[in-house]
PDB file of C-alpha atoms and ligand atoms in Angstrom:
ATOM      1  CA  UNK A 970       0.001 -16.789   1.618  1.00 97.00           C
ATOM      2  CA  UNK A 971      -1.008 -13.221   2.413  1.00 98.00           C
ATOM      3  CA  UNK A 972      -4.713 -12.613   2.767  1.00 98.00           C
ATOM      4  CA  UNK A 973      -5.831  -9.017   2.094  1.00 98.00           C
ATOM      5  CA  UNK A 974      -9.352  -8.048   3.186  1.00 98.00           C
ATOM      6  CA  UNK A 975     -10.464  -4.574   2.192  1.00 99.00           C
ATOM      7  CA  UNK A 976     -13.357  -2.926   4.005  1.00 99.00           C
ATOM      8  CA  UNK A 977     -14.933  -0.263   1.812  1.00 99.00           C
ATOM      9  CA  UNK A 978     -18.225   1.311   0.858  1.00 98.00           C
ATOM     10  CA  UNK A 979     -17.133   0.972  -2.807  1.00 98.00           C
ATOM     11  CA  UNK A 980     -16.112  -2.682  -3.329  1.00 98.00           C
ATOM     12  CA  UNK A 981     -16.636  -2.243  -7.090  1.00 98.00           C
ATOM     13  CA  UNK A 982     -13.629   0.085  -7.093  1.00 98.00           C
ATOM     14  CA  UNK A 983     -11.445  -3.026  -6.800  1.00 98.00           C
ATOM     15  CA  UNK A 984     -13.264  -5.100  -9.440  1.00 97.00           C
ATOM     16  CA  UNK A 985     -10.339  -5.338 -11.876  1.00 97.00           C
ATOM     17  CA  UNK A 986      -7.647  -3.742  -9.787  1.00 97.00           C
ATOM     18  CA  UNK A 987      -5.843  -6.980  -9.002  1.00 97.00           C
ATOM     19  CA  UNK A 988      -6.123  -8.492 -12.478  1.00 98.00           C
ATOM     20  CA  UNK A 989      -2.873  -7.109 -13.880  1.00 98.00           C
ATOM     21  CA  UNK A 990       0.821  -7.831 -13.860  1.00 97.00           C
ATOM     22  CA  UNK A 991       2.608  -9.007 -10.743  1.00 96.00           C
ATOM     23  CA  UNK A 992      -0.503  -9.022  -8.529  1.00 97.00           C
ATOM     24  CA  UNK A 993      -2.432 -11.136 -11.032  1.00 98.00           C
ATOM     25  CA  UNK A 994       0.439 -13.617 -11.204  1.00 97.00           C
ATOM     26  CA  UNK A 995       0.838 -13.667  -7.422  1.00 98.00           C
ATOM     27  CA  UNK A 996      -2.863 -14.399  -7.027  1.00 98.00           C
ATOM     28  CA  UNK A 997      -2.688 -17.162  -9.614  1.00 98.00           C
ATOM     29  CA  UNK A 998       0.320 -18.657  -7.807  1.00 97.00           C
ATOM     30  CA  UNK A 999      -1.559 -18.630  -4.492  1.00 98.00           C
ATOM     31  CA  UNK A1000       0.811 -16.117  -2.864  1.00 98.00           C
ATOM     32  CA  UNK A1001      -1.903 -13.585  -2.130  1.00 98.00           C
ATOM     33  CA  UNK A1002      -5.661 -13.506  -1.863  1.00 98.00           C
ATOM     34  CA  UNK A1003      -7.541 -10.211  -2.174  1.00 98.00           C
ATOM     35  CA  UNK A1004     -11.153  -9.559  -1.305  1.00 98.00           C
ATOM     36  CA  UNK A1005     -13.083  -6.294  -1.137  1.00 98.00           C
ATOM     37  CA  UNK A1006     -15.984  -6.349   1.348  1.00 98.00           C
ATOM     38  CA  UNK A1007     -18.933  -3.962   1.348  1.00 98.00           C
ATOM     39  CA  UNK A1008     -19.109  -2.273   4.746  1.00 98.00           C
ATOM     40  CA  UNK A1009     -22.892  -2.088   4.368  1.00 98.00           C
ATOM     41  CA  UNK A1010     -22.971  -5.850   4.870  1.00 98.00           C
ATOM     42  CA  UNK A1011     -22.278  -5.242   8.558  1.00 98.00           C
ATOM     43  CA  UNK A1012     -25.132  -2.799   9.189  1.00 98.00           C
ATOM     44  CA  UNK A1013     -28.335  -3.825  10.965  1.00 95.00           C
ATOM     45  CA  UNK A1014     -30.772  -1.140   9.823  1.00 96.00           C
ATOM     46  CA  UNK A1015     -33.115  -1.239   6.847  1.00 97.00           C
ATOM     47  CA  UNK A1016     -31.201   1.425   4.877  1.00 97.00           C
ATOM     48  CA  UNK A1017     -27.698   0.040   5.584  1.00 98.00           C
ATOM     49  CA  UNK A1018     -26.440   3.359   6.906  1.00 98.00           C
ATOM     50  CA  UNK A1019     -22.680   3.509   7.392  1.00 98.00           C
ATOM     51  CA  UNK A1020     -22.203   7.234   8.169  1.00 98.00           C
ATOM     52  CA  UNK A1021     -23.560   9.861  10.514  1.00 98.00           C
ATOM     53  CA  UNK A1022     -23.112  13.527  11.453  1.00 98.00           C
ATOM     54  CA  UNK A1023     -20.145  14.423  13.629  1.00 97.00           C
ATOM     55  CA  UNK A1024     -20.652  14.988  17.349  1.00 98.00           C
ATOM     56  CA  UNK A1025     -19.928  18.646  18.119  1.00 98.00           C
ATOM     57  CA  UNK A1026     -21.284  19.761  14.747  1.00 97.00           C
ATOM     58  CA  UNK A1027     -19.457  20.779  11.628  1.00 96.00           C
ATOM     59  CA  UNK A1028     -19.326  19.892   7.987  1.00 94.00           C
ATOM     60  CA  UNK A1029     -19.547  16.460   6.410  1.00 97.00           C
ATOM     61  CA  UNK A1030     -20.236  12.944   7.565  1.00 98.00           C
ATOM     62  CA  UNK A1031     -18.209  10.412   9.498  1.00 98.00           C
ATOM     63  CA  UNK A1032     -18.048   6.649   8.897  1.00 98.00           C
ATOM     64  CA  UNK A1033     -19.599   4.906  11.897  1.00 98.00           C
ATOM     65  CA  UNK A1034     -17.471   2.717  14.126  1.00 98.00           C
ATOM     66  CA  UNK A1035     -19.934  -0.129  14.816  1.00 98.00           C
ATOM     67  CA  UNK A1036     -20.097  -1.701  11.331  1.00 98.00           C
ATOM     68  CA  UNK A1037     -16.306  -1.453  11.053  1.00 98.00           C
ATOM     69  CA  UNK A1038     -15.838  -3.185  14.424  1.00 98.00           C
ATOM     70  CA  UNK A1039     -18.268  -5.924  13.340  1.00 98.00           C
ATOM     71  CA  UNK A1040     -16.494  -6.334   9.973  1.00 98.00           C
ATOM     72  CA  UNK A1041     -13.027  -6.626  11.496  1.00 98.00           C
ATOM     73  CA  UNK A1042     -14.237  -9.030  14.182  1.00 98.00           C
ATOM     74  CA  UNK A1043     -15.772 -11.296  11.556  1.00 98.00           C
ATOM     75  CA  UNK A1044     -12.856 -11.103   9.092  1.00 98.00           C
ATOM     76  CA  UNK A1045     -10.169 -11.713  11.709  1.00 98.00           C
ATOM     77  CA  UNK A1046     -12.200 -14.059  13.881  1.00 97.00           C
ATOM     78  CA  UNK A1047     -10.988 -12.038  16.875  1.00 97.00           C
ATOM     79  CA  UNK A1048     -13.372 -10.318  19.293  1.00 93.00           C
ATOM     80  CA  UNK A1049     -10.855  -7.640  20.401  1.00 93.00           C
ATOM     81  CA  UNK A1050      -7.647  -6.013  19.212  1.00 95.00           C
ATOM     82  CA  UNK A1051      -5.798  -7.721  22.055  1.00 95.00           C
ATOM     83  CA  UNK A1052      -6.710 -11.112  20.641  1.00 96.00           C
ATOM     84  CA  UNK A1053      -5.296 -10.607  17.123  1.00 97.00           C
ATOM     85  CA  UNK A1054      -2.444 -12.998  16.408  1.00 96.00           C
ATOM     86  CA  UNK A1055       0.890 -11.278  15.647  1.00 95.00           C
ATOM     87  CA  UNK A1056       0.454 -12.077  11.937  1.00 98.00           C
ATOM     88  CA  UNK A1057      -2.757 -10.024  11.734  1.00 98.00           C
ATOM     89  CA  UNK A1058      -2.473  -6.352  10.805  1.00 98.00           C
ATOM     90  CA  UNK A1059      -5.548  -4.161  10.776  1.00 98.00           C
ATOM     91  CA  UNK A1060      -4.662  -1.024   8.858  1.00 98.00           C
ATOM     92  CA  UNK A1061      -6.691   2.161   8.958  1.00 98.00           C
ATOM     93  CA  UNK A1062      -5.858   4.250   5.885  1.00 99.00           C
ATOM     94  CA  UNK A1063      -5.674   7.870   6.987  1.00 98.00           C
ATOM     95  CA  UNK A1064      -3.787  11.060   6.089  1.00 98.00           C
ATOM     96  CA  UNK A1065      -3.111  11.292   9.830  1.00 98.00           C
ATOM     97  CA  UNK A1066      -1.265   7.978   9.922  1.00 98.00           C
ATOM     98  CA  UNK A1067       2.464   7.325   9.847  1.00 98.00           C
ATOM     99  CA  UNK A1068       3.795   7.597   6.341  1.00 98.00           C
ATOM    100  CA  UNK A1069       3.979   4.353   4.350  1.00 98.00           C
ATOM    101  CA  UNK A1070       7.570   3.686   3.295  1.00 97.00           C
ATOM    102  CA  UNK A1071       9.433   0.718   1.855  1.00 96.00           C
ATOM    103  CA  UNK A1072      10.568  -0.082   5.400  1.00 96.00           C
ATOM    104  CA  UNK A1073       6.980  -0.235   6.663  1.00 98.00           C
ATOM    105  CA  UNK A1074       6.045  -2.380   3.652  1.00 98.00           C
ATOM    106  CA  UNK A1075       8.945  -4.749   4.345  1.00 97.00           C
ATOM    107  CA  UNK A1076       7.947  -5.102   7.990  1.00 97.00           C
ATOM    108  CA  UNK A1077       4.329  -5.932   7.139  1.00 98.00           C
ATOM    109  CA  UNK A1078       5.178  -8.247   4.219  1.00 98.00           C
ATOM    110  CA  UNK A1079       7.650 -10.154   6.367  1.00 97.00           C
ATOM    111  CA  UNK A1080       5.387 -10.798   9.349  1.00 97.00           C
ATOM    112  CA  UNK A1081       1.752 -10.641   8.261  1.00 98.00           C
ATOM    113  CA  UNK A1082      -0.441 -13.448   6.992  1.00 98.00           C
ATOM    114  CA  UNK A1083      -3.607 -11.346   7.060  1.00 98.00           C
ATOM    115  CA  UNK A1084      -3.948  -7.645   6.354  1.00 98.00           C
ATOM    116  CA  UNK A1085      -7.300  -5.944   6.832  1.00 98.00           C
ATOM    117  CA  UNK A1086      -7.450  -2.514   5.201  1.00 99.00           C
ATOM    118  CA  UNK A1087     -10.104  -0.046   6.329  1.00 99.00           C
ATOM    119  CA  UNK A1088     -10.945   2.608   3.739  1.00 99.00           C
ATOM    120  CA  UNK A1089     -12.361   5.857   5.054  1.00 98.00           C
ATOM    121  CA  UNK A1090     -14.561   8.316   3.157  1.00 98.00           C
ATOM    122  CA  UNK A1091     -16.163  11.729   3.781  1.00 98.00           C
ATOM    123  CA  UNK A1092     -14.617  13.488   6.808  1.00 98.00           C
ATOM    124  CA  UNK A1093     -13.013  10.226   7.874  1.00 98.00           C
ATOM    125  CA  UNK A1094     -13.684   7.410  10.301  1.00 98.00           C
ATOM    126  CA  UNK A1095     -14.960   7.520  13.901  1.00 98.00           C
ATOM    127  CA  UNK A1096     -11.761   7.882  15.962  1.00 98.00           C
ATOM    128  CA  UNK A1097     -12.576   4.794  18.050  1.00 98.00           C
ATOM    129  CA  UNK A1098     -11.519   2.650  15.094  1.00 98.00           C
ATOM    130  CA  UNK A1099      -8.025   4.080  15.521  1.00 98.00           C
ATOM    131  CA  UNK A1100      -8.212   3.910  19.316  1.00 98.00           C
ATOM    132  CA  UNK A1101      -9.535   0.377  19.720  1.00 97.00           C
ATOM    133  CA  UNK A1102      -9.440  -1.616  16.505  1.00 98.00           C
ATOM    134  CA  UNK A1103      -6.547  -0.804  14.156  1.00 98.00           C
ATOM    135  CA  UNK A1104      -3.013  -2.079  14.696  1.00 98.00           C
ATOM    136  CA  UNK A1105      -1.657   0.498  12.257  1.00 98.00           C
ATOM    137  CA  UNK A1106      -2.777   3.886  10.976  1.00 98.00           C
ATOM    138  CA  UNK A1107      -1.115   4.489   7.637  1.00 98.00           C
ATOM    139  CA  UNK A1108      -0.896   7.443   5.282  1.00 98.00           C
ATOM    140  CA  UNK A1109       0.438   7.076   1.748  1.00 98.00           C
ATOM    141  CA  UNK A1110       1.672  10.671   1.724  1.00 98.00           C
ATOM    142  CA  UNK A1111       1.102  14.213   2.853  1.00 98.00           C
ATOM    143  CA  UNK A1112      -1.953  14.970   0.772  1.00 98.00           C
ATOM    144  CA  UNK A1113      -5.659  14.290   1.203  1.00 98.00           C
ATOM    145  CA  UNK A1114      -7.493  11.781  -0.981  1.00 98.00           C
ATOM    146  CA  UNK A1115     -11.283  11.504  -1.203  1.00 98.00           C
ATOM    147  CA  UNK A1116     -11.169   7.969   0.105  1.00 98.00           C
ATOM    148  CA  UNK A1117      -8.919   5.213   1.385  1.00 98.00           C
ATOM    149  CA  UNK A1118      -9.446   2.965  -1.673  1.00 98.00           C
ATOM    150  CA  UNK A1119      -6.535   4.277  -3.784  1.00 98.00           C
ATOM    151  CA  UNK A1120      -4.351   4.108  -0.669  1.00 98.00           C
ATOM    152  CA  UNK A1121      -5.340   0.463  -0.073  1.00 99.00           C
ATOM    153  CA  UNK A1122      -4.305  -0.341  -3.644  1.00 98.00           C
ATOM    154  CA  UNK A1123      -0.948   1.324  -3.121  1.00 98.00           C
ATOM    155  CA  UNK A1124      -0.305  -0.598   0.100  1.00 98.00           C
ATOM    156  CA  UNK A1125      -1.319  -3.975  -1.361  1.00 98.00           C
ATOM    157  CA  UNK A1126       0.782  -3.454  -4.495  1.00 98.00           C
ATOM    158  CA  UNK A1127       3.866  -2.599  -2.454  1.00 98.00           C
ATOM    159  CA  UNK A1128       3.304  -5.610  -0.154  1.00 98.00           C
ATOM    160  CA  UNK A1129       2.729  -8.148  -2.904  1.00 98.00           C
ATOM    161  CA  UNK A1130       5.980  -7.406  -4.764  1.00 96.00           C
ATOM    162  CA  UNK A1131       7.839  -8.137  -1.521  1.00 97.00           C
ATOM    163  CA  UNK A1132       6.344 -11.609  -1.108  1.00 97.00           C
ATOM    164  CA  UNK A1133       8.894 -14.335  -1.834  1.00 96.00           C
ATOM    165  CA  UNK A1134       8.281 -15.636  -5.357  1.00 96.00           C
ATOM    166  CA  UNK A1135       6.138 -12.684  -6.494  1.00 96.00           C
ATOM    167  CA  UNK A1136       8.797 -11.152  -8.733  1.00 94.00           C
ATOM    168  CA  UNK A1137      10.260 -13.239 -11.510  1.00 81.00           C
ATOM    169  CA  UNK A1138      13.750 -12.090 -10.636  1.00 71.00           C
ATOM    170  CA  UNK A1139      14.255 -12.307  -6.863  1.00 59.00           C
ATOM    171  CA  UNK A1140      17.013  -9.700  -6.910  1.00 56.00           C
ATOM    172  CA  UNK A1141      14.638  -7.091  -8.347  1.00 72.00           C
ATOM    173  CA  UNK A1142      13.142  -6.095  -4.998  1.00 77.00           C
ATOM    174  CA  UNK A1143      16.544  -6.078  -3.297  1.00 75.00           C
ATOM    175  CA  UNK A1144      17.994  -3.444  -5.610  1.00 77.00           C
ATOM    176  CA  UNK A1145      14.951  -1.262  -6.071  1.00 85.00           C
ATOM    177  CA  UNK A1146      14.647   2.318  -4.883  1.00 87.00           C
ATOM    178  CA  UNK A1147      14.611   2.710  -1.074  1.00 90.00           C
ATOM    179  CA  UNK A1148      15.766  -0.847  -0.391  1.00 82.00           C
ATOM    180  CA  UNK A1149      19.320   0.351   0.151  1.00 83.00           C
ATOM    181  CA  UNK A1150      18.695   3.961   1.199  1.00 86.00           C
ATOM    182  CA  UNK A1151      19.262   5.021  -2.414  1.00 94.00           C
ATOM    183  CA  UNK A1152      17.077   5.475  -5.456  1.00 96.00           C
ATOM    184  CA  UNK A1153      17.443   2.906  -8.214  1.00 95.00           C
ATOM    185  CA  UNK A1154      19.973   3.666 -10.956  1.00 95.00           C
ATOM    186  CA  UNK A1155      18.666   4.918 -14.337  1.00 96.00           C
ATOM    187  CA  UNK A1156      17.621   2.323 -16.914  1.00 97.00           C
ATOM    188  CA  UNK A1157      17.886   2.548 -20.712  1.00 98.00           C
ATOM    189  CA  UNK A1158      16.752   0.282 -23.524  1.00 98.00           C
ATOM    190  CA  UNK A1159      16.901   0.259 -27.341  1.00 97.00           C
ATOM    191  CA  UNK A1160      17.311   2.285 -29.491  1.00 98.00           C
ATOM    192  CA  UNK A1161      20.628   3.919 -28.543  1.00 98.00           C
ATOM    193  CA  UNK A1162      19.331   7.342 -29.620  1.00 98.00           C
ATOM    194  CA  UNK A1163      15.925   8.926 -28.944  1.00 98.00           C
ATOM    195  CA  UNK A1164      15.090  12.577 -29.704  1.00 98.00           C
ATOM    196  CA  UNK A1165      18.786  13.397 -29.900  1.00 98.00           C
ATOM    197  CA  UNK A1166      19.472  11.742 -26.554  1.00 98.00           C
ATOM    198  CA  UNK A1167      22.012   8.931 -26.333  1.00 98.00           C
ATOM    199  CA  UNK A1168      22.817   6.207 -23.818  1.00 98.00           C
ATOM    200  CA  UNK A1169      25.833   6.327 -21.442  1.00 98.00           C
ATOM    201  CA  UNK A1170      28.642   4.649 -23.419  1.00 98.00           C
ATOM    202  CA  UNK A1171      29.657   2.394 -20.544  1.00 98.00           C
ATOM    203  CA  UNK A1172      26.338   0.534 -20.717  1.00 98.00           C
ATOM    204  CA  UNK A1173      27.167  -0.577 -24.258  1.00 98.00           C
ATOM    205  CA  UNK A1174      30.633  -1.949 -23.430  1.00 98.00           C
ATOM    206  CA  UNK A1175      29.634  -5.254 -21.822  1.00 98.00           C
ATOM    207  CA  UNK A1176      32.179  -4.555 -19.051  1.00 98.00           C
ATOM    208  CA  UNK A1177      30.199  -5.704 -16.002  1.00 98.00           C
ATOM    209  CA  UNK A1178      32.515  -4.243 -13.381  1.00 98.00           C
ATOM    210  CA  UNK A1179      32.481  -0.830 -15.080  1.00 98.00           C
ATOM    211  CA  UNK A1180      28.722  -0.999 -15.517  1.00 98.00           C
ATOM    212  CA  UNK A1181      28.208  -1.859 -11.839  1.00 97.00           C
ATOM    213  CA  UNK A1182      30.416   1.101 -10.831  1.00 98.00           C
ATOM    214  CA  UNK A1183      28.546   3.470 -13.168  1.00 98.00           C
ATOM    215  CA  UNK A1184      25.196   2.288 -11.810  1.00 97.00           C
ATOM    216  CA  UNK A1185      26.261   2.859  -8.219  1.00 96.00           C
ATOM    217  CA  UNK A1186      27.490   6.377  -9.019  1.00 97.00           C
ATOM    218  CA  UNK A1187      24.427   7.184 -11.103  1.00 97.00           C
ATOM    219  CA  UNK A1188      22.114   6.009  -8.291  1.00 96.00           C
ATOM    220  CA  UNK A1189      23.996   8.245  -5.882  1.00 96.00           C
ATOM    221  CA  UNK A1190      23.809  11.256  -8.235  1.00 98.00           C
ATOM    222  CA  UNK A1191      20.093  10.750  -8.785  1.00 97.00           C
ATOM    223  CA  UNK A1192      19.431  10.400  -5.059  1.00 97.00           C
ATOM    224  CA  UNK A1193      21.480  13.547  -4.399  1.00 97.00           C
ATOM    225  CA  UNK A1194      19.496  15.449  -7.005  1.00 97.00           C
ATOM    226  CA  UNK A1195      15.947  14.203  -6.332  1.00 98.00           C
ATOM    227  CA  UNK A1196      15.960  12.940  -2.737  1.00 97.00           C
ATOM    228  CA  UNK A1197      18.897  14.356  -0.765  1.00 96.00           C
ATOM    229  CA  UNK A1198      16.954  13.576   2.434  1.00 95.00           C
ATOM    230  CA  UNK A1199      17.643   9.864   1.871  1.00 95.00           C
ATOM    231  CA  UNK A1200      21.399  10.415   2.131  1.00 94.00           C
ATOM    232  CA  UNK A1201      21.245  11.994   5.582  1.00 88.00           C
TER     233      UNK A1201
HETATM  234  C1  LIG B1973     -11.332  13.190   2.739  1.00 75.82           C
HETATM  235  S1  LIG B1973     -10.374  12.021   3.664  1.00 75.82           S
HETATM  236  C2  LIG B1973     -10.577  12.597   5.315  1.00 75.82           C
HETATM  237  C3  LIG B1973      -9.603  13.659   5.688  1.00 75.82           C
HETATM  238  C4  LIG B1973      -9.654  14.078   7.135  1.00 75.82           C
HETATM  239  N1  LIG B1973     -10.812  14.896   7.402  1.00 75.82           N
HETATM  240  C5  LIG B1973      -8.404  14.864   7.476  1.00 75.82           C
HETATM  241  O1  LIG B1973      -8.367  16.058   7.166  1.00 75.82           O
HETATM  242  O2  LIG B1973      -7.448  14.280   8.015  1.00 75.82           O
HETATM  243  C6  LIG B1973     -11.340  10.569   3.583  1.00 75.82           C
HETATM  244  C7  LIG B1973     -10.584   9.273   3.690  1.00 75.82           C
HETATM  245  O3  LIG B1973      -9.623   9.164   2.653  1.00 75.82           O
HETATM  246  C8  LIG B1973      -8.534   8.372   3.071  1.00 75.82           C
HETATM  247  N2  LIG B1973      -7.303   9.140   2.862  1.00 75.82           N
HETATM  248  C9  LIG B1973      -7.194  10.430   2.505  1.00 75.82           C
HETATM  249  N3  LIG B1973      -5.929  10.811   2.367  1.00 75.82           N
HETATM  250  C10 LIG B1973      -5.171   9.734   2.632  1.00 75.82           C
HETATM  251  C11 LIG B1973      -3.775   9.502   2.674  1.00 75.82           C
HETATM  252  N4  LIG B1973      -2.885  10.445   2.414  1.00 75.82           N
HETATM  253  N5  LIG B1973      -3.344   8.250   2.990  1.00 75.82           N
HETATM  254  C12 LIG B1973      -4.227   7.272   3.278  1.00 75.82           C
HETATM  255  N6  LIG B1973      -5.567   7.448   3.267  1.00 75.82           N
HETATM  256  C13 LIG B1973      -6.042   8.648   2.952  1.00 75.82           C
HETATM  257  C14 LIG B1973      -8.765   8.022   4.536  1.00 75.82           C
HETATM  258  O4  LIG B1973      -9.275   6.716   4.622  1.00 75.82           O
HETATM  259  C15 LIG B1973      -9.772   9.057   4.961  1.00 75.82           C
HETATM  260  O5  LIG B1973     -10.590   8.616   6.024  1.00 75.82           O
END
């Protein structure tokens, strides 16, 4: 069972997010538990303030470190980063993090039993969360989002489909894009002609050896065309 705790100032963002498809089934099967927590629940002041102006001046607001430290301590049951068990990953979503890849997802899905995801907003999060609280700082790509919530969804989705039993067909995750340093091969379904476009003849022959060879070649061609960096 993988437990995913999301720390956010917009817990409503996740209201229905996990109610579809593979994640819904994985939740129903008890493979994953997801919970979005309102960061304001860990403030002590009357107005539940979670942000403040940056030291040194400048534009925008910064999410304060203290409520995030309190939230992570309560959710993990650990008073310091040094006391997290190996199966606990505390992930700060940030465009400055290392890029989230299938390899990173596989590593987390294989070892973690609890993942705490910290969603930033505004100008970001007080740097001491990165320095003293997070085990991982993860970016979902080289672009800037308004908040960490969409990134948390991306990370959880990628993790859940790697959990044993989450996909109906266990081989699906093994042969997907990136799992073997290649993109997936192209897929076609009925009808055999759409908008003047046909289907590669070999896929209609029922010859499994030929089909497997075509798929391997097609995956290679597609990787060469769209992601030559993967072949290096
Ligand atoms: C507007 S961004 C802050 C950007 C920050 N000032 C910078 O330039 O690096 C607000 C929050 O969105 C989230 N975020 C933005 N882009 C992201 C990305 N590529 N991957 C993961 N999280 C991201 C982070 O949680 C971040 O704290």
